[in-house]
Amino acid sequence: MLSTSKSNRQKSKKLKIVPKPKQECRVQQPTRNWLELPSDLMVNILQRVGVIEVLENAQKVCTAWREICKDPAMWRVIHMDKLCKDPAMRRVNHMESFTAPSERHAVYQKMCKHVVDRSQGQLVDLRISGFCDRELFQYVADRSSQLRRLEILFYWGDMYGIWGEAFKKLPLLEELSFGAISQEDIEAAGRYCPLLKTLKMNQETYSGRLIDIDYLAFLTFLESEDDEEAMTTRNDIALAVGKNLPQLTHLELIGNITNIGLESILDGCCHLRSLDLSRCLYVHRKGDLWKRCLQQIKDLKLPYETLEGYWGYLAAM
């Protein structure tokens, strides 16, 4: 009997109690209901998706999102770039690749008109690249009296002669980026757009003819005054700007100016702080005029500097 109890004690000593593994305390994450987000926040999110994605997908998710996508506030800013890397834009390009270019452009133009209509006159910022023409531009101008920023790149067809009437309908315009615009159009801008502070023009790039010309080689060719006088026709826009747009603070006249135009701008645009002279190969960087330019302009881009922002567009064409 004694031996048995001793044996039990020995067995009890050999027994090992293994503790239960600690259970991790997991906090259940609350499920986010996107439909409960405030409408203004949802508008902000959807605006980042892009025009094509909203029209093709987002507005079809549910009734609430569709109502948000119909809200004019959703379309205060419209950026449509046919040449960009946006997957939605590329998808439309792919779907329409079997059609003629005019038919492909019609697809984008129809979408653009649709969202302009949805803005109900509240559109303030519009960027169109790769598919704008006279008819689309006139459509926008007739329905966008609150427009403050307008950028049109790589348009189609003749756009001359339509700006004067358009400016009458865009009195709040503050920034304009374009290529084909005449001296008369600049005069109209000065008359009807008193808030215009930024003008960006690049005739060579917008027409798809940007040529990399050696700056120093041109300097040897442009030493005489006769050569400069032969180029005065390039200064029509600059002369009109200096005379009609004294309120400008930022100006780009890429490839469209000589010393004559530069002097007119410095004389007329006393508030100018930023001037882009890229590819203005006929501007002589010497003499009192150039010294004055360096003193008067705070942010100056020199004629021989590269056009990094524009090469990407040309490469995508």
PDB file of C-alpha atoms in Angstrom:
ATOM      1  CA  MET A   1       0.000   0.000   0.000  1.00  0.00           C
ATOM      2  CA  LEU A   2       2.873   2.274   0.823  1.00  0.00           C
ATOM      3  CA  SER A   3       4.663   1.471  -2.403  1.00  0.00           C
ATOM      4  CA  THR A   4       1.542   2.248  -4.392  1.00  0.00           C
ATOM      5  CA  SER A   5       1.192   5.726  -2.928  1.00  0.00           C
ATOM      6  CA  LYS A   6       4.879   6.330  -3.546  1.00  0.00           C
ATOM      7  CA  SER A   7       4.447   5.333  -7.175  1.00  0.00           C
ATOM      8  CA  ASN A   8       1.538   7.749  -7.515  1.00  0.00           C
ATOM      9  CA  ARG A   9       3.621  10.549  -6.086  1.00  0.00           C
ATOM     10  CA  GLN A  10       6.371   9.857  -8.597  1.00  0.00           C
ATOM     11  CA  LYS A  11       3.872   9.904 -11.465  1.00  0.00           C
ATOM     12  CA  SER A  12       2.446  13.179 -10.249  1.00  0.00           C
ATOM     13  CA  LYS A  13       5.893  14.702 -10.281  1.00  0.00           C
ATOM     14  CA  LYS A  14       6.368  13.662 -13.914  1.00  0.00           C
ATOM     15  CA  LEU A  15       3.103  15.215 -15.017  1.00  0.00           C
ATOM     16  CA  LYS A  16       3.571  18.570 -16.710  1.00  0.00           C
ATOM     17  CA  ILE A  17       0.815  21.101 -16.908  1.00  0.00           C
ATOM     18  CA  VAL A  18       0.829  22.769 -20.301  1.00  0.00           C
ATOM     19  CA  PRO A  19      -0.752  26.249 -20.146  1.00  0.00           C
ATOM     20  CA  LYS A  20      -3.370  27.112 -22.677  1.00  0.00           C
ATOM     21  CA  PRO A  21      -2.085  29.301 -25.530  1.00  0.00           C
ATOM     22  CA  LYS A  22      -2.904  32.927 -25.131  1.00  0.00           C
ATOM     23  CA  GLN A  23      -5.644  33.996 -27.443  1.00  0.00           C
ATOM     24  CA  GLU A  24      -4.963  37.120 -29.411  1.00  0.00           C
ATOM     25  CA  CYS A  25      -7.353  39.906 -28.728  1.00  0.00           C
ATOM     26  CA  ARG A  26      -8.686  40.928 -32.085  1.00  0.00           C
ATOM     27  CA  VAL A  27     -10.609  44.130 -32.367  1.00  0.00           C
ATOM     28  CA  GLN A  28     -13.167  43.905 -35.103  1.00  0.00           C
ATOM     29  CA  GLN A  29     -12.749  46.775 -37.542  1.00  0.00           C
ATOM     30  CA  PRO A  30     -15.927  48.686 -38.184  1.00  0.00           C
ATOM     31  CA  THR A  31     -17.327  48.284 -41.664  1.00  0.00           C
ATOM     32  CA  ARG A  32     -17.366  51.536 -43.621  1.00  0.00           C
ATOM     33  CA  ASN A  33     -20.546  52.277 -45.473  1.00  0.00           C
ATOM     34  CA  TRP A  34     -19.590  54.499 -48.393  1.00  0.00           C
ATOM     35  CA  LEU A  35     -23.203  55.486 -48.861  1.00  0.00           C
ATOM     36  CA  GLU A  36     -23.153  57.231 -45.483  1.00  0.00           C
ATOM     37  CA  LEU A  37     -20.359  59.643 -46.427  1.00  0.00           C
ATOM     38  CA  PRO A  38     -21.386  63.299 -46.637  1.00  0.00           C
ATOM     39  CA  SER A  39     -22.314  64.244 -50.189  1.00  0.00           C
ATOM     40  CA  ASP A  40     -19.670  66.990 -50.443  1.00  0.00           C
ATOM     41  CA  LEU A  41     -16.959  64.501 -49.468  1.00  0.00           C
ATOM     42  CA  MET A  42     -18.273  61.971 -51.982  1.00  0.00           C
ATOM     43  CA  VAL A  43     -18.211  64.646 -54.691  1.00  0.00           C
ATOM     44  CA  ASN A  44     -14.563  65.345 -53.851  1.00  0.00           C
ATOM     45  CA  ILE A  45     -13.699  61.645 -54.153  1.00  0.00           C
ATOM     46  CA  LEU A  46     -15.548  61.086 -57.411  1.00  0.00           C
ATOM     47  CA  GLN A  47     -13.992  64.161 -58.999  1.00  0.00           C
ATOM     48  CA  ARG A  48     -10.606  62.474 -58.641  1.00  0.00           C
ATOM     49  CA  VAL A  49     -11.814  59.426 -60.549  1.00  0.00           C
ATOM     50  CA  GLY A  50     -12.060  61.220 -63.887  1.00  0.00           C
ATOM     51  CA  VAL A  51     -14.843  62.143 -66.283  1.00  0.00           C
ATOM     52  CA  ILE A  52     -14.873  58.903 -68.292  1.00  0.00           C
ATOM     53  CA  GLU A  53     -14.795  56.650 -65.223  1.00  0.00           C
ATOM     54  CA  VAL A  54     -17.643  58.540 -63.607  1.00  0.00           C
ATOM     55  CA  LEU A  55     -19.841  58.390 -66.706  1.00  0.00           C
ATOM     56  CA  GLU A  56     -19.080  54.747 -67.501  1.00  0.00           C
ATOM     57  CA  ASN A  57     -18.943  53.210 -64.022  1.00  0.00           C
ATOM     58  CA  ALA A  58     -19.261  55.299 -60.868  1.00  0.00           C
ATOM     59  CA  GLN A  59     -22.707  56.730 -61.568  1.00  0.00           C
ATOM     60  CA  LYS A  60     -24.012  53.230 -62.216  1.00  0.00           C
ATOM     61  CA  VAL A  61     -23.040  51.839 -58.798  1.00  0.00           C
ATOM     62  CA  CYS A  62     -26.195  52.896 -56.961  1.00  0.00           C
ATOM     63  CA  THR A  63     -28.970  55.457 -56.912  1.00  0.00           C
ATOM     64  CA  ALA A  64     -27.195  57.615 -54.336  1.00  0.00           C
ATOM     65  CA  TRP A  65     -24.026  57.864 -56.415  1.00  0.00           C
ATOM     66  CA  ARG A  66     -26.040  58.585 -59.526  1.00  0.00           C
ATOM     67  CA  GLU A  67     -27.729  61.502 -57.798  1.00  0.00           C
ATOM     68  CA  ILE A  68     -24.338  62.808 -56.678  1.00  0.00           C
ATOM     69  CA  CYS A  69     -23.029  62.548 -60.237  1.00  0.00           C
ATOM     70  CA  LYS A  70     -25.966  64.640 -61.404  1.00  0.00           C
ATOM     71  CA  ASP A  71     -25.126  67.395 -58.917  1.00  0.00           C
ATOM     72  CA  PRO A  72     -23.813  70.493 -60.792  1.00  0.00           C
ATOM     73  CA  ALA A  73     -21.143  70.924 -58.088  1.00  0.00           C
ATOM     74  CA  MET A  74     -19.656  67.652 -59.307  1.00  0.00           C
ATOM     75  CA  TRP A  75     -18.764  69.307 -62.616  1.00  0.00           C
ATOM     76  CA  ARG A  76     -17.241  72.615 -61.563  1.00  0.00           C
ATOM     77  CA  VAL A  77     -13.866  71.235 -62.731  1.00  0.00           C
ATOM     78  CA  ILE A  78     -13.621  69.217 -65.967  1.00  0.00           C
ATOM     79  CA  HIS A  79     -10.314  67.889 -67.301  1.00  0.00           C
ATOM     80  CA  MET A  80     -10.439  65.709 -70.411  1.00  0.00           C
ATOM     81  CA  ASP A  81      -7.136  64.788 -72.037  1.00  0.00           C
ATOM     82  CA  LYS A  82      -7.296  62.416 -74.990  1.00  0.00           C
ATOM     83  CA  LEU A  83      -3.510  62.002 -74.950  1.00  0.00           C
ATOM     84  CA  CYS A  84      -3.056  61.301 -71.239  1.00  0.00           C
ATOM     85  CA  LYS A  85      -2.318  57.954 -69.591  1.00  0.00           C
ATOM     86  CA  ASP A  86      -5.676  57.741 -67.846  1.00  0.00           C
ATOM     87  CA  PRO A  87      -6.801  54.090 -68.307  1.00  0.00           C
ATOM     88  CA  ALA A  88     -10.387  55.205 -68.896  1.00  0.00           C
ATOM     89  CA  MET A  89      -9.384  57.554 -71.705  1.00  0.00           C
ATOM     90  CA  ARG A  90      -7.170  54.884 -73.247  1.00  0.00           C
ATOM     91  CA  ARG A  91     -10.025  52.398 -73.044  1.00  0.00           C
ATOM     92  CA  VAL A  92     -12.240  54.699 -75.078  1.00  0.00           C
ATOM     93  CA  ASN A  93      -9.406  55.198 -77.549  1.00  0.00           C
ATOM     94  CA  HIS A  94      -9.103  51.435 -77.918  1.00  0.00           C
ATOM     95  CA  MET A  95     -12.826  50.911 -78.383  1.00  0.00           C
ATOM     96  CA  GLU A  96     -12.958  53.541 -81.085  1.00  0.00           C
ATOM     97  CA  SER A  97      -9.670  52.626 -82.781  1.00  0.00           C
ATOM     98  CA  PHE A  98     -11.443  51.078 -85.743  1.00  0.00           C
ATOM     99  CA  THR A  99     -13.253  54.316 -86.622  1.00  0.00           C
ATOM    100  CA  ALA A 100     -12.064  57.450 -88.377  1.00  0.00           C
ATOM    101  CA  PRO A 101     -10.373  60.174 -86.279  1.00  0.00           C
ATOM    102  CA  SER A 102     -13.390  62.477 -86.669  1.00  0.00           C
ATOM    103  CA  GLU A 103     -15.643  59.775 -85.218  1.00  0.00           C
ATOM    104  CA  ARG A 104     -13.280  59.201 -82.291  1.00  0.00           C
ATOM    105  CA  HIS A 105     -13.269  62.911 -81.562  1.00  0.00           C
ATOM    106  CA  ALA A 106     -17.055  62.933 -81.704  1.00  0.00           C
ATOM    107  CA  VAL A 107     -17.133  60.436 -78.824  1.00  0.00           C
ATOM    108  CA  TYR A 108     -15.136  62.774 -76.580  1.00  0.00           C
ATOM    109  CA  GLN A 109     -17.013  65.843 -77.756  1.00  0.00           C
ATOM    110  CA  LYS A 110     -20.334  64.242 -76.878  1.00  0.00           C
ATOM    111  CA  MET A 111     -19.073  63.359 -73.394  1.00  0.00           C
ATOM    112  CA  CYS A 112     -17.703  66.857 -72.901  1.00  0.00           C
ATOM    113  CA  LYS A 113     -20.992  68.483 -73.896  1.00  0.00           C
ATOM    114  CA  HIS A 114     -22.835  66.139 -71.564  1.00  0.00           C
ATOM    115  CA  VAL A 115     -20.805  67.095 -68.484  1.00  0.00           C
ATOM    116  CA  VAL A 116     -20.895  70.790 -69.418  1.00  0.00           C
ATOM    117  CA  ASP A 117     -24.694  70.501 -69.450  1.00  0.00           C
ATOM    118  CA  ARG A 118     -24.581  68.807 -66.046  1.00  0.00           C
ATOM    119  CA  SER A 119     -22.575  71.711 -64.627  1.00  0.00           C
ATOM    120  CA  GLN A 120     -25.588  73.979 -65.271  1.00  0.00           C
ATOM    121  CA  GLY A 121     -23.376  77.019 -65.687  1.00  0.00           C
ATOM    122  CA  GLN A 122     -21.219  76.341 -62.597  1.00  0.00           C
ATOM    123  CA  LEU A 123     -18.137  75.241 -64.549  1.00  0.00           C
ATOM    124  CA  VAL A 124     -15.055  77.203 -63.398  1.00  0.00           C
ATOM    125  CA  ASP A 125     -12.105  75.135 -64.686  1.00  0.00           C
ATOM    126  CA  LEU A 126     -11.985  73.405 -68.085  1.00  0.00           C
ATOM    127  CA  ARG A 127      -9.133  71.577 -69.773  1.00  0.00           C
ATOM    128  CA  ILE A 128      -9.640  69.944 -73.188  1.00  0.00           C
ATOM    129  CA  SER A 129      -6.762  68.256 -74.979  1.00  0.00           C
ATOM    130  CA  GLY A 130      -6.782  66.448 -78.294  1.00  0.00           C
ATOM    131  CA  PHE A 131     -10.359  66.790 -79.547  1.00  0.00           C
ATOM    132  CA  CYS A 132     -11.649  70.374 -79.326  1.00  0.00           C
ATOM    133  CA  ASP A 133     -12.943  72.187 -82.420  1.00  0.00           C
ATOM    134  CA  ARG A 134     -14.852  75.404 -83.158  1.00  0.00           C
ATOM    135  CA  GLU A 135     -18.275  73.922 -82.541  1.00  0.00           C
ATOM    136  CA  LEU A 136     -17.353  72.411 -79.163  1.00  0.00           C
ATOM    137  CA  PHE A 137     -15.649  75.599 -78.012  1.00  0.00           C
ATOM    138  CA  GLN A 138     -18.671  77.698 -78.896  1.00  0.00           C
ATOM    139  CA  TYR A 139     -20.892  75.195 -77.076  1.00  0.00           C
ATOM    140  CA  VAL A 140     -18.790  75.580 -73.925  1.00  0.00           C
ATOM    141  CA  ALA A 141     -18.637  79.388 -74.104  1.00  0.00           C
ATOM    142  CA  ASP A 142     -22.420  79.660 -74.464  1.00  0.00           C
ATOM    143  CA  ARG A 143     -22.992  77.651 -71.253  1.00  0.00           C
ATOM    144  CA  SER A 144     -20.079  78.570 -68.970  1.00  0.00           C
ATOM    145  CA  SER A 145     -20.280  82.207 -67.934  1.00  0.00           C
ATOM    146  CA  GLN A 146     -18.611  81.392 -64.582  1.00  0.00           C
ATOM    147  CA  LEU A 147     -15.480  79.970 -66.230  1.00  0.00           C
ATOM    148  CA  ARG A 148     -12.244  81.157 -64.631  1.00  0.00           C
ATOM    149  CA  ARG A 149      -9.649  78.846 -66.145  1.00  0.00           C
ATOM    150  CA  LEU A 150      -9.632  77.586 -69.730  1.00  0.00           C
ATOM    151  CA  GLU A 151      -6.980  75.395 -71.350  1.00  0.00           C
ATOM    152  CA  ILE A 152      -7.320  74.009 -74.879  1.00  0.00           C
ATOM    153  CA  LEU A 153      -4.479  71.939 -76.321  1.00  0.00           C
ATOM    154  CA  PHE A 154      -4.128  70.210 -79.680  1.00  0.00           C
ATOM    155  CA  TYR A 155      -7.363  71.390 -81.210  1.00  0.00           C
ATOM    156  CA  TRP A 156      -8.762  70.395 -84.588  1.00  0.00           C
ATOM    157  CA  GLY A 157      -9.492  72.672 -87.524  1.00  0.00           C
ATOM    158  CA  ASP A 158      -9.389  76.446 -87.748  1.00  0.00           C
ATOM    159  CA  MET A 159      -9.987  78.203 -84.422  1.00  0.00           C
ATOM    160  CA  TYR A 160      -9.264  81.757 -85.527  1.00  0.00           C
ATOM    161  CA  GLY A 161     -12.008  84.364 -85.348  1.00  0.00           C
ATOM    162  CA  ILE A 162     -14.163  82.816 -82.628  1.00  0.00           C
ATOM    163  CA  TRP A 163     -12.435  84.141 -79.518  1.00  0.00           C
ATOM    164  CA  GLY A 164     -13.745  87.692 -79.687  1.00  0.00           C
ATOM    165  CA  GLU A 165     -17.382  86.611 -79.298  1.00  0.00           C
ATOM    166  CA  ALA A 166     -16.442  83.988 -76.723  1.00  0.00           C
ATOM    167  CA  PHE A 167     -14.685  86.516 -74.471  1.00  0.00           C
ATOM    168  CA  LYS A 168     -17.912  88.491 -74.234  1.00  0.00           C
ATOM    169  CA  LYS A 169     -19.445  85.455 -72.544  1.00  0.00           C
ATOM    170  CA  LEU A 170     -16.485  84.760 -70.215  1.00  0.00           C
ATOM    171  CA  PRO A 171     -16.116  87.931 -68.113  1.00  0.00           C
ATOM    172  CA  LEU A 172     -14.662  86.063 -65.106  1.00  0.00           C
ATOM    173  CA  LEU A 173     -11.827  84.404 -67.021  1.00  0.00           C
ATOM    174  CA  GLU A 174      -8.549  84.574 -65.073  1.00  0.00           C
ATOM    175  CA  GLU A 175      -6.309  82.080 -66.911  1.00  0.00           C
ATOM    176  CA  LEU A 176      -6.180  81.203 -70.618  1.00  0.00           C
ATOM    177  CA  SER A 177      -3.961  78.622 -72.294  1.00  0.00           C
ATOM    178  CA  PHE A 178      -4.192  78.340 -76.062  1.00  0.00           C
ATOM    179  CA  GLY A 179      -2.307  78.529 -79.345  1.00  0.00           C
ATOM    180  CA  ALA A 180      -4.176  79.969 -82.309  1.00  0.00           C
ATOM    181  CA  ILE A 181      -5.267  83.428 -81.271  1.00  0.00           C
ATOM    182  CA  SER A 182      -5.060  86.679 -83.213  1.00  0.00           C
ATOM    183  CA  GLN A 183      -4.190  90.264 -82.399  1.00  0.00           C
ATOM    184  CA  GLU A 184      -7.876  91.146 -82.565  1.00  0.00           C
ATOM    185  CA  ASP A 185      -8.667  88.363 -80.102  1.00  0.00           C
ATOM    186  CA  ILE A 186      -6.142  89.787 -77.627  1.00  0.00           C
ATOM    187  CA  GLU A 187      -7.812  93.171 -77.952  1.00  0.00           C
ATOM    188  CA  ALA A 188     -11.165  91.530 -77.219  1.00  0.00           C
ATOM    189  CA  ALA A 189      -9.719  89.787 -74.156  1.00  0.00           C
ATOM    190  CA  GLY A 190      -8.515  93.133 -72.827  1.00  0.00           C
ATOM    191  CA  ARG A 191     -11.958  94.610 -73.397  1.00  0.00           C
ATOM    192  CA  TYR A 192     -14.161  91.811 -71.999  1.00  0.00           C
ATOM    193  CA  CYS A 193     -11.945  89.890 -69.531  1.00  0.00           C
ATOM    194  CA  PRO A 194     -10.668  92.400 -66.958  1.00  0.00           C
ATOM    195  CA  LEU A 195      -9.700  89.635 -64.508  1.00  0.00           C
ATOM    196  CA  LEU A 196      -7.358  87.835 -66.909  1.00  0.00           C
ATOM    197  CA  LYS A 197      -4.022  87.418 -65.101  1.00  0.00           C
ATOM    198  CA  THR A 198      -2.415  84.440 -66.860  1.00  0.00           C
ATOM    199  CA  LEU A 199      -1.954  83.955 -70.612  1.00  0.00           C
ATOM    200  CA  LYS A 200      -0.141  80.932 -72.015  1.00  0.00           C
ATOM    201  CA  MET A 201       0.510  80.582 -75.731  1.00  0.00           C
ATOM    202  CA  ASN A 202       2.705  78.211 -77.687  1.00  0.00           C
ATOM    203  CA  GLN A 203       1.923  78.409 -81.378  1.00  0.00           C
ATOM    204  CA  GLU A 204       4.568  75.891 -82.442  1.00  0.00           C
ATOM    205  CA  THR A 205       3.637  73.224 -79.917  1.00  0.00           C
ATOM    206  CA  TYR A 206      -0.131  73.518 -80.277  1.00  0.00           C
ATOM    207  CA  SER A 207       0.130  73.033 -84.014  1.00  0.00           C
ATOM    208  CA  GLY A 208       2.375  70.005 -83.483  1.00  0.00           C
ATOM    209  CA  ARG A 209       5.416  71.542 -85.178  1.00  0.00           C
ATOM    210  CA  LEU A 210       7.798  72.052 -82.255  1.00  0.00           C
ATOM    211  CA  ILE A 211      11.282  71.806 -83.763  1.00  0.00           C
ATOM    212  CA  ASP A 212      14.473  71.571 -81.746  1.00  0.00           C
ATOM    213  CA  ILE A 213      16.558  74.391 -83.258  1.00  0.00           C
ATOM    214  CA  ASP A 214      20.037  75.239 -82.007  1.00  0.00           C
ATOM    215  CA  TYR A 215      19.875  78.559 -80.236  1.00  0.00           C
ATOM    216  CA  LEU A 216      23.504  79.568 -80.751  1.00  0.00           C
ATOM    217  CA  ALA A 217      23.302  78.897 -84.478  1.00  0.00           C
ATOM    218  CA  PHE A 218      20.448  81.349 -84.744  1.00  0.00           C
ATOM    219  CA  LEU A 219      22.329  84.032 -82.860  1.00  0.00           C
ATOM    220  CA  THR A 220      24.932  84.147 -85.628  1.00  0.00           C
ATOM    221  CA  PHE A 221      22.164  84.531 -88.171  1.00  0.00           C
ATOM    222  CA  LEU A 222      20.300  87.280 -86.361  1.00  0.00           C
ATOM    223  CA  GLU A 223      23.030  89.870 -85.802  1.00  0.00           C
ATOM    224  CA  SER A 224      21.736  92.606 -88.114  1.00  0.00           C
ATOM    225  CA  GLU A 225      18.683  94.816 -87.546  1.00  0.00           C
ATOM    226  CA  ASP A 226      17.385  93.877 -90.992  1.00  0.00           C
ATOM    227  CA  ASP A 227      17.009  90.268 -89.858  1.00  0.00           C
ATOM    228  CA  GLU A 228      15.078  91.324 -86.801  1.00  0.00           C
ATOM    229  CA  GLU A 229      12.810  93.603 -88.845  1.00  0.00           C
ATOM    230  CA  ALA A 230      12.063  90.651 -91.093  1.00  0.00           C
ATOM    231  CA  MET A 231      10.670  88.867 -88.035  1.00  0.00           C
ATOM    232  CA  THR A 232       8.393  91.664 -86.796  1.00  0.00           C
ATOM    233  CA  THR A 233       5.345  89.729 -87.943  1.00  0.00           C
ATOM    234  CA  ARG A 234       6.055  87.349 -85.040  1.00  0.00           C
ATOM    235  CA  ASN A 235       5.446  90.223 -82.648  1.00  0.00           C
ATOM    236  CA  ASP A 236       1.810  90.970 -83.458  1.00  0.00           C
ATOM    237  CA  ILE A 237       0.578  89.060 -80.436  1.00  0.00           C
ATOM    238  CA  ALA A 238       3.250  90.504 -78.122  1.00  0.00           C
ATOM    239  CA  LEU A 239       2.448  94.052 -79.196  1.00  0.00           C
ATOM    240  CA  ALA A 240      -1.254  93.434 -78.620  1.00  0.00           C
ATOM    241  CA  VAL A 241      -0.552  91.933 -75.185  1.00  0.00           C
ATOM    242  CA  GLY A 242       1.549  94.917 -74.113  1.00  0.00           C
ATOM    243  CA  LYS A 243      -1.155  97.322 -75.226  1.00  0.00           C
ATOM    244  CA  ASN A 244      -4.316  95.544 -74.073  1.00  0.00           C
ATOM    245  CA  LEU A 245      -3.460  93.307 -71.092  1.00  0.00           C
ATOM    246  CA  PRO A 246      -1.681  95.484 -68.515  1.00  0.00           C
ATOM    247  CA  GLN A 247      -3.106  93.398 -65.649  1.00  0.00           C
ATOM    248  CA  LEU A 248      -1.169  90.209 -66.569  1.00  0.00           C
ATOM    249  CA  THR A 249       1.075  88.643 -63.923  1.00  0.00           C
ATOM    250  CA  HIS A 250       2.084  85.476 -65.821  1.00  0.00           C
ATOM    251  CA  LEU A 251       2.795  85.234 -69.537  1.00  0.00           C
ATOM    252  CA  GLU A 252       4.008  82.494 -71.869  1.00  0.00           C
ATOM    253  CA  LEU A 253       4.670  83.405 -75.505  1.00  0.00           C
ATOM    254  CA  ILE A 254       6.735  80.385 -76.433  1.00  0.00           C
ATOM    255  CA  GLY A 255       8.364  80.826 -79.829  1.00  0.00           C
ATOM    256  CA  ASN A 256       6.318  83.952 -80.608  1.00  0.00           C
ATOM    257  CA  ILE A 257       8.436  86.968 -79.693  1.00  0.00           C
ATOM    258  CA  THR A 258      11.502  89.051 -80.627  1.00  0.00           C
ATOM    259  CA  ASN A 259      13.126  92.022 -78.899  1.00  0.00           C
ATOM    260  CA  ILE A 260      10.438  94.322 -80.313  1.00  0.00           C
ATOM    261  CA  GLY A 261       7.698  92.292 -78.678  1.00  0.00           C
ATOM    262  CA  LEU A 262       9.678  91.930 -75.454  1.00  0.00           C
ATOM    263  CA  GLU A 263      10.016  95.703 -75.134  1.00  0.00           C
ATOM    264  CA  SER A 264       6.288  96.179 -75.694  1.00  0.00           C
ATOM    265  CA  ILE A 265       5.480  93.657 -72.974  1.00  0.00           C
ATOM    266  CA  LEU A 266       7.874  95.225 -70.472  1.00  0.00           C
ATOM    267  CA  ASP A 267       6.389  98.661 -71.202  1.00  0.00           C
ATOM    268  CA  GLY A 268       2.736  97.628 -71.021  1.00  0.00           C
ATOM    269  CA  CYS A 269       2.574  94.830 -68.443  1.00  0.00           C
ATOM    270  CA  CYS A 270       3.903  96.540 -65.348  1.00  0.00           C
ATOM    271  CA  HIS A 271       2.480  93.847 -63.021  1.00  0.00           C
ATOM    272  CA  LEU A 272       4.199  90.987 -64.864  1.00  0.00           C
ATOM    273  CA  ARG A 273       6.186  88.730 -62.541  1.00  0.00           C
ATOM    274  CA  SER A 274       6.584  85.573 -64.608  1.00  0.00           C
ATOM    275  CA  LEU A 275       7.615  85.398 -68.276  1.00  0.00           C
ATOM    276  CA  ASP A 276       8.345  82.269 -70.308  1.00  0.00           C
ATOM    277  CA  LEU A 277      10.578  82.941 -73.337  1.00  0.00           C
ATOM    278  CA  SER A 278      11.241  79.296 -74.218  1.00  0.00           C
ATOM    279  CA  ARG A 279      12.093  78.870 -77.915  1.00  0.00           C
ATOM    280  CA  CYS A 280      11.995  82.635 -78.469  1.00  0.00           C
ATOM    281  CA  LEU A 281      15.147  82.260 -80.522  1.00  0.00           C
ATOM    282  CA  TYR A 282      14.931  85.779 -81.921  1.00  0.00           C
ATOM    283  CA  VAL A 283      15.328  87.466 -78.537  1.00  0.00           C
ATOM    284  CA  HIS A 284      18.866  88.838 -78.183  1.00  0.00           C
ATOM    285  CA  ARG A 285      20.162  88.369 -74.677  1.00  0.00           C
ATOM    286  CA  LYS A 286      22.290  91.474 -74.629  1.00  0.00           C
ATOM    287  CA  GLY A 287      22.016  95.246 -74.209  1.00  0.00           C
ATOM    288  CA  ASP A 288      19.936  97.457 -71.947  1.00  0.00           C
ATOM    289  CA  LEU A 289      16.635  95.790 -72.886  1.00  0.00           C
ATOM    290  CA  TRP A 290      17.803  92.417 -71.620  1.00  0.00           C
ATOM    291  CA  LYS A 291      19.166  93.966 -68.412  1.00  0.00           C
ATOM    292  CA  ARG A 292      15.794  95.598 -67.883  1.00  0.00           C
ATOM    293  CA  CYS A 293      14.063  92.256 -68.450  1.00  0.00           C
ATOM    294  CA  LEU A 294      16.226  90.585 -65.801  1.00  0.00           C
ATOM    295  CA  GLN A 295      15.480  93.365 -63.324  1.00  0.00           C
ATOM    296  CA  GLN A 296      11.744  93.617 -63.967  1.00  0.00           C
ATOM    297  CA  ILE A 297      10.790  89.929 -64.229  1.00  0.00           C
ATOM    298  CA  LYS A 298      11.121  87.840 -61.088  1.00  0.00           C
ATOM    299  CA  ASP A 299      10.558  84.422 -62.700  1.00  0.00           C
ATOM    300  CA  LEU A 300      12.130  84.336 -66.173  1.00  0.00           C
ATOM    301  CA  LYS A 301      12.487  81.262 -68.368  1.00  0.00           C
ATOM    302  CA  LEU A 302      15.256  81.725 -70.935  1.00  0.00           C
ATOM    303  CA  PRO A 303      14.917  81.060 -74.687  1.00  0.00           C
ATOM    304  CA  TYR A 304      17.217  78.040 -74.749  1.00  0.00           C
ATOM    305  CA  GLU A 305      15.558  76.206 -71.844  1.00  0.00           C
ATOM    306  CA  THR A 306      13.738  72.971 -72.638  1.00  0.00           C
ATOM    307  CA  LEU A 307       9.995  72.485 -72.895  1.00  0.00           C
ATOM    308  CA  GLU A 308       9.677  69.478 -70.612  1.00  0.00           C
ATOM    309  CA  GLY A 309       5.946  69.902 -70.139  1.00  0.00           C
ATOM    310  CA  TYR A 310       5.226  69.840 -73.866  1.00  0.00           C
ATOM    311  CA  TRP A 311       7.513  67.049 -75.122  1.00  0.00           C
ATOM    312  CA  GLY A 312       5.360  64.473 -73.365  1.00  0.00           C
ATOM    313  CA  TYR A 313       2.304  65.552 -75.343  1.00  0.00           C
ATOM    314  CA  LEU A 314       4.138  65.334 -78.636  1.00  0.00           C
ATOM    315  CA  ALA A 315       5.489  61.909 -77.771  1.00  0.00           C
ATOM    316  CA  ALA A 316       1.959  60.671 -77.123  1.00  0.00           C
ATOM    317  CA  MET A 317       0.600  61.866 -80.450  1.00  0.00           C
TER     318      MET A 317
END
